[in-house]
Amino acid sequence: MSTPLRASITAVGGYVPETKLTNFDLEKMVDTNDEWIKSRTGISERRILKEPGKASSDMAVKAIEEILRKKHLDPMEIDCIICATVTPDMVFPSTANIIGDKLGAKNAFGFDLGAACSGFLFALTTGSNFIETGRYKKIIVVGVDKMSSIIDYTDRATCIIFGDGAGAVLLEPTTDGLGIQDSILKSDGSGRDYLHIKAGGSLKPASVETVMAKEHYAFQDGQPVFKFAVKGMADVSAELLEKHNLTGDDIAWLVPHQANLRIIDATANRMGLPMEKVMINIQKYGNTTAATIPLCLWEWETKLNKGDNLILAAFGGGFTWGATWLKWAY
Ligand code: UT7
C-alpha cells in the first residue's frame, strides 16, 4: 500500500518583541499583584510591540524570514501564506497580503483566518489540506497577534493575560509517513458572548460613543471561558488519542495553547502525560493568541526528534477548539 501524501512541518520561525511587561509593571497600572497573576495563570511577563507604526505583519515577517534563512528559500518559492490572527493590520486587505508584499513573495496567494486562540491549528489544518491535494509545495502558516493593540490596560481581567508575538511554520509535502496525521476541530458560536470585541464590526461600527465606552477593546468573562476551555481542550485531545488508539506513552510532546497554566495542567492530566512532556512558556510570553503554539515549537525545535508524536491542542474565542496529531519530520 502506498503511503498517502501528507504535509509536514519542515521549518519553524518565531519572533517576540523586546519590550517586557512584567507583573510588577502591571501592579503599578491596575489593582493586581504578582502572586495573584502567577498562581492563577502561570504568567510572569509578556512582550509588547511598542514601536510606533509596527503591526502584526511586521512580527509575522520576522518569524517567516527566519524560516527563509534556515531553509535558504527564495520568497518567490512560497505558494501560499495563511495568517491566523485576530489583530490584522487593517480590517482589509488581509494581513497575509501585506506579509506577502513585505517579504517579496510575489507568487504566493494568501488569506487571513480568524479562529482566535485556535487560529494556528485551524490554519495548519487548512494548509495541510492544500498540500494533500498535490497542487501546492510550500505553504507558510503563521500565527500572529499584537494583542496589546486591543487590550484595555485599565482592565485587570484581560491586561494581565495577553502579550504580542508571532510564530510560523513551513509546510511541505511528504510521503514518508511523517507530518500532519489528523485534526479534530470544533466551533460553538454560542460562546461569543464570553469573549469578543463589541464594536468595530458590521454589527456595531466604530463611533465616538463606542470608543468612549471602550468597546474597541477585547472583553472576556474569564470564569465561563475557563470552564469551557478546561473541558474543551482536554476532551478534544483525549478524543484524538482514542480515535487513533494512542495513549500518553505514545506521545513525546503536548503543545498546548498557552492561556492559563491550570488549563494546560488539566489537559495533560486527562491525556495521562507527565508535565515533562508538555511545552510551557506562558511564564515568559503570556497568551499571544494565535502565536502560542508555533512559539512553543520554535523554542523546542532543537529538542524534537524525527518521528516524535506531537499533540497540538487549543481553545479560544468563538468558541473554537481543536487538537492536531503530527509526527515531527526532522
Ligand atoms: O485564550 C483564550 C481563552 N481564554 C482563556 O482560556 C482564559 C480563561 N480564563 C482564565 O484563565 C481565568 O478565568 C482568569 C485568569 C481570566 C481569571 O482567573 P479566575 O481564577 O477565573 O479569577 P476570577 O475571575 O474568578 O476572580 C477571582 C478573584 C475575584 O475576587 P473575589 O470576588 O474572589 O474577592 C476577582 O475580583 O480574583 C479577583 N481578581 C483579581 N485579583 C487580582 C480578578 N482579576 C484579578 C487580577 N488581580 N488581575
JSON list of C-alpha atoms and ligand atoms in Angstrom, two decimals, residues 31-33 36-37 40-41 117 156-157 160-162 195 220 222-223 225-226 229 257 259-260 262-263 287 315-317, ligand 1:
[
{"chain": "A", "resi": 31, "resn": "ASP", "atom": "CA", "xyz": [-5.25, 46.58, 41.17]},
{"chain": "A", "resi": 32, "resn": "THR", "atom": "CA", "xyz": [-3.38, 43.29, 40.91]},
{"chain": "A", "resi": 33, "resn": "ASN", "atom": "CA", "xyz": [-0.25, 41.61, 42.20]},
{"chain": "A", "resi": 36, "resn": "TRP", "atom": "CA", "xyz": [-2.22, 36.51, 42.14]},
{"chain": "A", "resi": 37, "resn": "ILE", "atom": "CA", "xyz": [-1.22, 36.53, 38.47]},
{"chain": "A", "resi": 40, "resn": "ARG", "atom": "CA", "xyz": [-4.00, 31.99, 38.80]},
{"chain": "A", "resi": 41, "resn": "THR", "atom": "CA", "xyz": [-2.37, 31.96, 35.34]},
{"chain": "A", "resi": 117, "resn": "CYS", "atom": "CA", "xyz": [-6.63, 31.24, 20.07]},
{"chain": "A", "resi": 156, "resn": "ARG", "atom": "CA", "xyz": [-7.29, 43.74, 35.08]},
{"chain": "A", "resi": 157, "resn": "ALA", "atom": "CA", "xyz": [-9.47, 40.91, 33.72]},
{"chain": "A", "resi": 160, "resn": "ILE", "atom": "CA", "xyz": [-2.65, 40.54, 32.83]},
{"chain": "A", "resi": 161, "resn": "ILE", "atom": "CA", "xyz": [-3.08, 37.69, 30.35]},
{"chain": "A", "resi": 162, "resn": "PHE", "atom": "CA", "xyz": [-2.22, 38.79, 26.85]},
{"chain": "A", "resi": 195, "resn": "LEU", "atom": "CA", "xyz": [-15.01, 36.60, 24.70]},
{"chain": "A", "resi": 220, "resn": "GLN", "atom": "CA", "xyz": [-13.54, 38.49, 28.48]},
{"chain": "A", "resi": 222, "resn": "GLY", "atom": "CA", "xyz": [-12.96, 34.79, 32.45]},
{"chain": "A", "resi": 223, "resn": "GLN", "atom": "CA", "xyz": [-14.71, 32.18, 34.56]},
{"chain": "A", "resi": 225, "resn": "VAL", "atom": "CA", "xyz": [-14.27, 30.78, 29.35]},
{"chain": "A", "resi": 226, "resn": "PHE", "atom": "CA", "xyz": [-12.04, 28.97, 31.82]},
{"chain": "A", "resi": 229, "resn": "ALA", "atom": "CA", "xyz": [-11.55, 25.77, 27.97]},
{"chain": "A", "resi": 257, "resn": "HIS", "atom": "CA", "xyz": [-2.25, 26.84, 23.66]},
{"chain": "A", "resi": 259, "resn": "ALA", "atom": "CA", "xyz": [-3.86, 30.65, 28.03]},
{"chain": "A", "resi": 260, "resn": "ASN", "atom": "CA", "xyz": [-3.62, 29.54, 31.62]},
{"chain": "A", "resi": 262, "resn": "ARG", "atom": "CA", "xyz": [-4.30, 25.46, 35.05]},
{"chain": "A", "resi": 263, "resn": "ILE", "atom": "CA", "xyz": [-5.95, 24.68, 31.68]},
{"chain": "A", "resi": 287, "resn": "ASN", "atom": "CA", "xyz": [-1.20, 34.46, 25.95]},
{"chain": "A", "resi": 315, "resn": "PHE", "atom": "CA", "xyz": [-9.14, 26.55, 22.91]},
{"chain": "A", "resi": 316, "resn": "GLY", "atom": "CA", "xyz": [-10.22, 30.10, 22.21]},
{"chain": "A", "resi": 317, "resn": "GLY", "atom": "CA", "xyz": [-12.76, 32.78, 21.50]},
{"chain": "B", "resi": 1, "resn": "UT7", "atom": "O1", "xyz": [-7.01, 32.11, 25.33]},
{"chain": "B", "resi": 1, "resn": "UT7", "atom": "C1", "xyz": [-8.36, 32.21, 25.03]},
{"chain": "B", "resi": 1, "resn": "UT7", "atom": "C2", "xyz": [-9.23, 31.67, 26.05]},
{"chain": "B", "resi": 1, "resn": "UT7", "atom": "N1", "xyz": [-9.05, 32.32, 27.32]},
{"chain": "B", "resi": 1, "resn": "UT7", "atom": "C3", "xyz": [-8.83, 31.58, 28.39]},
{"chain": "B", "resi": 1, "resn": "UT7", "atom": "O2", "xyz": [-8.68, 30.39, 28.29]},
{"chain": "B", "resi": 1, "resn": "UT7", "atom": "C4", "xyz": [-8.81, 32.29, 29.73]},
{"chain": "B", "resi": 1, "resn": "UT7", "atom": "C5", "xyz": [-9.72, 31.55, 30.68]},
{"chain": "B", "resi": 1, "resn": "UT7", "atom": "N2", "xyz": [-9.91, 32.24, 31.96]},
{"chain": "B", "resi": 1, "resn": "UT7", "atom": "C6", "xyz": [-8.92, 32.36, 32.86]},
{"chain": "B", "resi": 1, "resn": "UT7", "atom": "O3", "xyz": [-7.80, 32.00, 32.60]},
{"chain": "B", "resi": 1, "resn": "UT7", "atom": "C7", "xyz": [-9.29, 32.88, 34.22]},
{"chain": "B", "resi": 1, "resn": "UT7", "atom": "O4", "xyz": [-10.69, 32.96, 34.34]},
{"chain": "B", "resi": 1, "resn": "UT7", "atom": "C8", "xyz": [-8.66, 34.26, 34.56]},
{"chain": "B", "resi": 1, "resn": "UT7", "atom": "C9", "xyz": [-7.16, 34.14, 34.70]},
{"chain": "B", "resi": 1, "resn": "UT7", "atom": "C10", "xyz": [-9.01, 35.28, 33.50]},
{"chain": "B", "resi": 1, "resn": "UT7", "atom": "C11", "xyz": [-9.22, 34.75, 35.91]},
{"chain": "B", "resi": 1, "resn": "UT7", "atom": "O5", "xyz": [-8.95, 33.78, 36.91]},
{"chain": "B", "resi": 1, "resn": "UT7", "atom": "P1", "xyz": [-10.11, 33.23, 37.85]},
{"chain": "B", "resi": 1, "resn": "UT7", "atom": "O6", "xyz": [-9.49, 32.25, 38.74]},
{"chain": "B", "resi": 1, "resn": "UT7", "atom": "O7", "xyz": [-11.23, 32.77, 36.97]},
{"chain": "B", "resi": 1, "resn": "UT7", "atom": "O8", "xyz": [-10.50, 34.53, 38.64]},
{"chain": "B", "resi": 1, "resn": "UT7", "atom": "P2", "xyz": [-11.93, 35.13, 38.91]},
{"chain": "B", "resi": 1, "resn": "UT7", "atom": "O9", "xyz": [-12.34, 35.97, 37.75]},
{"chain": "B", "resi": 1, "resn": "UT7", "atom": "O10", "xyz": [-12.86, 34.05, 39.37]},
{"chain": "B", "resi": 1, "resn": "UT7", "atom": "O11", "xyz": [-11.63, 36.05, 40.15]},
{"chain": "B", "resi": 1, "resn": "UT7", "atom": "C12", "xyz": [-11.24, 35.52, 41.42]},
{"chain": "B", "resi": 1, "resn": "UT7", "atom": "C13", "xyz": [-10.96, 36.66, 42.39]},
{"chain": "B", "resi": 1, "resn": "UT7", "atom": "C14", "xyz": [-12.08, 37.70, 42.42]},
{"chain": "B", "resi": 1, "resn": "UT7", "atom": "O12", "xyz": [-12.11, 38.22, 43.72]},
{"chain": "B", "resi": 1, "resn": "UT7", "atom": "P3", "xyz": [-13.20, 37.73, 44.79]},
{"chain": "B", "resi": 1, "resn": "UT7", "atom": "O13", "xyz": [-14.53, 38.02, 44.17]},
{"chain": "B", "resi": 1, "resn": "UT7", "atom": "O14", "xyz": [-12.94, 36.27, 44.97]},
{"chain": "B", "resi": 1, "resn": "UT7", "atom": "O15", "xyz": [-12.89, 38.54, 46.00]},
{"chain": "B", "resi": 1, "resn": "UT7", "atom": "C15", "xyz": [-11.60, 38.76, 41.46]},
{"chain": "B", "resi": 1, "resn": "UT7", "atom": "O16", "xyz": [-12.15, 40.03, 41.74]},
{"chain": "B", "resi": 1, "resn": "UT7", "atom": "O17", "xyz": [-9.79, 37.36, 41.96]},
{"chain": "B", "resi": 1, "resn": "UT7", "atom": "C16", "xyz": [-10.12, 38.76, 41.69]},
{"chain": "B", "resi": 1, "resn": "UT7", "atom": "N3", "xyz": [-9.35, 39.14, 40.50]},
{"chain": "B", "resi": 1, "resn": "UT7", "atom": "C17", "xyz": [-8.12, 39.63, 40.58]},
{"chain": "B", "resi": 1, "resn": "UT7", "atom": "N4", "xyz": [-7.30, 39.89, 41.59]},
{"chain": "B", "resi": 1, "resn": "UT7", "atom": "C18", "xyz": [-6.07, 40.37, 41.31]},
{"chain": "B", "resi": 1, "resn": "UT7", "atom": "C19", "xyz": [-9.72, 39.07, 39.20]},
{"chain": "B", "resi": 1, "resn": "UT7", "atom": "N5", "xyz": [-8.73, 39.50, 38.41]},
{"chain": "B", "resi": 1, "resn": "UT7", "atom": "C20", "xyz": [-7.71, 39.86, 39.23]},
{"chain": "B", "resi": 1, "resn": "UT7", "atom": "C21", "xyz": [-6.44, 40.36, 39.00]},
{"chain": "B", "resi": 1, "resn": "UT7", "atom": "N6", "xyz": [-5.64, 40.61, 40.06]},
{"chain": "B", "resi": 1, "resn": "UT7", "atom": "N7", "xyz": [-5.96, 40.62, 37.75]}
]
